[in-house]
């Protein structure tokens, strides 16, 4: 039996593959037709596909910094990607919560850090903008300066 985390639905008959940021970007941007076709064929092969939250984080950065997309477009891209049949991520509720914070004005990395810390009582940061936005955009964990 394949060992995997609880975020994947794997059985003996189901292969699970993981994809990197460059595959995600080719799927979403399709700026290289040949690589775009190869990336799409991975998803069409019927295998379970795992996308790590770190890949989503790097994908957001690439789409914003290299391609100039804004938060609304990027969040839409990532939500559509995560909605594909057979595609999984670790801690999907945390990722969804982070995307909501991102759509409401938080930095995606900050929103993911905070969403991943939901089981804590307090999150410390020197970043004043993060503290301000976290309180209004993602209530739950208290964000404070040390």
CSV table of C-alpha atoms in Angstrom, one decimal:
chain,number,residue,atom,x,y,z
A,1,UNK,CA,0.0,0.0,0.0
A,2,UNK,CA,1.3,3.4,-0.9
A,3,UNK,CA,2.2,5.7,2.0
A,4,UNK,CA,0.7,9.1,1.7
A,5,UNK,CA,-0.7,11.9,3.8
A,6,UNK,CA,-4.4,12.2,4.6
A,7,UNK,CA,-4.8,14.9,1.9
A,8,UNK,CA,-4.4,12.4,-0.9
A,9,UNK,CA,-6.9,9.7,-1.9
A,10,UNK,CA,-4.6,7.0,-3.0
A,11,UNK,CA,-5.1,3.3,-3.4
A,12,UNK,CA,-3.0,0.5,-4.7
A,13,UNK,CA,-4.5,1.1,-8.2
A,14,UNK,CA,-4.0,4.9,-8.2
A,15,UNK,CA,-0.7,6.5,-9.0
A,16,UNK,CA,0.0,9.9,-7.3
A,17,UNK,CA,2.2,12.4,-8.9
A,18,UNK,CA,3.4,15.8,-7.7
A,19,UNK,CA,4.0,18.8,-9.8
A,20,UNK,CA,6.4,21.8,-9.5
A,21,UNK,CA,5.8,25.5,-9.9
A,22,UNK,CA,6.9,25.5,-13.6
A,23,UNK,CA,4.2,23.0,-14.4
A,24,UNK,CA,1.6,25.1,-12.6
A,25,UNK,CA,2.7,28.2,-14.4
A,26,UNK,CA,2.6,26.5,-17.8
A,27,UNK,CA,-0.9,25.3,-17.1
A,28,UNK,CA,-2.1,28.7,-16.1
A,29,UNK,CA,-0.2,31.0,-18.5
A,30,UNK,CA,0.5,28.6,-21.5
A,31,UNK,CA,3.3,30.9,-22.7
A,32,UNK,CA,5.2,27.9,-24.1
A,33,UNK,CA,2.9,25.9,-26.2
A,34,UNK,CA,4.9,22.7,-26.1
A,35,UNK,CA,5.4,22.8,-22.4
A,36,UNK,CA,1.7,23.8,-21.9
A,37,UNK,CA,0.6,20.7,-23.8
A,38,UNK,CA,2.9,18.5,-21.7
A,39,UNK,CA,1.7,20.0,-18.5
A,40,UNK,CA,-2.0,19.5,-19.5
A,41,UNK,CA,-1.2,15.9,-20.5
A,42,UNK,CA,-0.1,15.2,-16.9
A,43,UNK,CA,-3.5,16.3,-15.6
A,44,UNK,CA,-5.3,14.4,-18.3
A,45,UNK,CA,-3.6,11.1,-17.6
A,46,UNK,CA,-6.0,10.2,-14.8
A,47,UNK,CA,-3.5,10.1,-12.0
A,48,UNK,CA,-4.0,11.9,-8.7
A,49,UNK,CA,-2.0,15.1,-8.8
A,50,UNK,CA,-0.5,16.6,-5.6
A,51,UNK,CA,0.4,20.3,-5.5
A,52,UNK,CA,2.2,21.3,-2.3
A,53,UNK,CA,1.3,24.6,-0.7
A,54,UNK,CA,4.9,25.7,-1.2
A,55,UNK,CA,4.4,25.2,-4.9
A,56,UNK,CA,1.2,27.4,-4.7
A,57,UNK,CA,3.2,30.0,-2.8
A,58,UNK,CA,6.0,30.1,-5.4
A,59,UNK,CA,3.4,30.1,-8.2
A,60,UNK,CA,1.8,33.2,-6.8
A,61,UNK,CA,5.1,34.9,-6.6
A,62,UNK,CA,6.0,34.0,-10.2
A,63,UNK,CA,2.6,35.0,-11.6
A,64,UNK,CA,2.8,38.3,-9.8
A,65,UNK,CA,6.5,39.2,-10.2
A,66,UNK,CA,7.3,37.7,-13.6
A,67,UNK,CA,3.9,38.0,-15.4
A,68,UNK,CA,2.4,41.0,-13.7
A,69,UNK,CA,-0.9,39.4,-12.7
A,70,UNK,CA,-2.9,41.0,-9.8
A,71,UNK,CA,-4.2,39.3,-6.7
A,72,UNK,CA,-7.7,38.8,-8.1
A,73,UNK,CA,-6.5,37.1,-11.2
A,74,UNK,CA,-3.9,35.0,-9.4
A,75,UNK,CA,-6.5,33.8,-6.7
A,76,UNK,CA,-8.9,32.9,-9.5
A,77,UNK,CA,-6.2,30.9,-11.3
A,78,UNK,CA,-5.2,29.1,-8.1
A,79,UNK,CA,-8.8,28.4,-7.1
A,80,UNK,CA,-9.6,27.0,-10.6
A,81,UNK,CA,-6.4,24.8,-10.5
A,82,UNK,CA,-7.4,23.5,-7.0
A,83,UNK,CA,-10.9,22.8,-8.3
A,84,UNK,CA,-9.7,20.4,-11.0
A,85,UNK,CA,-10.8,16.8,-10.5
A,86,UNK,CA,-8.0,14.6,-9.1
A,87,UNK,CA,-5.9,17.6,-7.9
A,88,UNK,CA,-5.0,17.7,-4.2
A,89,UNK,CA,-3.0,19.9,-1.9
A,90,UNK,CA,-2.0,19.5,1.7
A,91,UNK,CA,-4.2,21.2,4.3
A,92,UNK,CA,-6.8,22.4,1.7
A,93,UNK,CA,-8.9,24.3,4.3
A,94,UNK,CA,-5.8,26.3,5.3
A,95,UNK,CA,-5.0,27.0,1.6
A,96,UNK,CA,-8.6,28.1,1.0
A,97,UNK,CA,-8.4,30.4,4.0
A,98,UNK,CA,-5.1,31.9,2.8
A,99,UNK,CA,-6.6,32.5,-0.6
A,100,UNK,CA,-9.5,34.4,1.0
A,101,UNK,CA,-7.1,36.5,3.0
A,102,UNK,CA,-5.1,37.2,-0.2
A,103,UNK,CA,-8.3,38.2,-2.1
A,104,UNK,CA,-9.1,40.6,0.8
A,105,UNK,CA,-5.7,42.4,0.6
A,106,UNK,CA,-3.2,40.3,2.5
A,107,UNK,CA,0.1,39.2,1.0
A,108,UNK,CA,-0.3,35.6,0.0
A,109,UNK,CA,2.7,34.4,1.9
A,110,UNK,CA,1.5,36.1,5.1
A,111,UNK,CA,-2.0,34.8,4.6
A,112,UNK,CA,-0.6,31.2,4.2
A,113,UNK,CA,1.6,31.6,7.3
A,114,UNK,CA,-1.3,32.8,9.3
A,115,UNK,CA,-3.8,30.2,8.0
A,116,UNK,CA,-1.2,27.5,8.8
A,117,UNK,CA,-1.0,28.8,12.4
A,118,UNK,CA,-4.7,28.5,13.1
A,119,UNK,CA,-4.0,26.1,16.1
A,120,UNK,CA,-1.9,28.7,17.9
A,121,UNK,CA,-3.0,31.5,20.2
A,122,UNK,CA,-0.7,34.2,18.9
A,123,UNK,CA,1.4,34.9,15.8
A,124,UNK,CA,4.4,37.3,16.2
A,125,UNK,CA,5.8,39.5,13.5
A,126,UNK,CA,7.7,42.7,13.1
A,127,UNK,CA,5.7,43.5,10.0
A,128,UNK,CA,3.2,46.3,10.9
A,129,UNK,CA,1.3,46.0,7.6
A,130,UNK,CA,0.8,42.2,8.3
A,131,UNK,CA,-0.4,42.9,11.8
A,132,UNK,CA,-2.9,45.5,10.6
A,133,UNK,CA,-4.3,43.5,7.7
A,134,UNK,CA,-4.4,40.2,9.6
A,135,UNK,CA,-6.6,41.7,12.3
A,136,UNK,CA,-9.2,43.0,9.7
A,137,UNK,CA,-8.9,40.4,7.0
A,138,UNK,CA,-8.3,37.1,8.8
A,139,UNK,CA,-9.6,37.2,12.3
A,140,UNK,CA,-8.9,34.3,14.6
A,141,UNK,CA,-5.3,34.2,15.6
A,142,UNK,CA,-4.0,37.3,17.4
A,143,UNK,CA,-1.1,38.8,15.4
A,144,UNK,CA,1.3,40.9,17.5
A,145,UNK,CA,4.7,42.5,17.6
A,146,UNK,CA,7.2,40.9,20.0
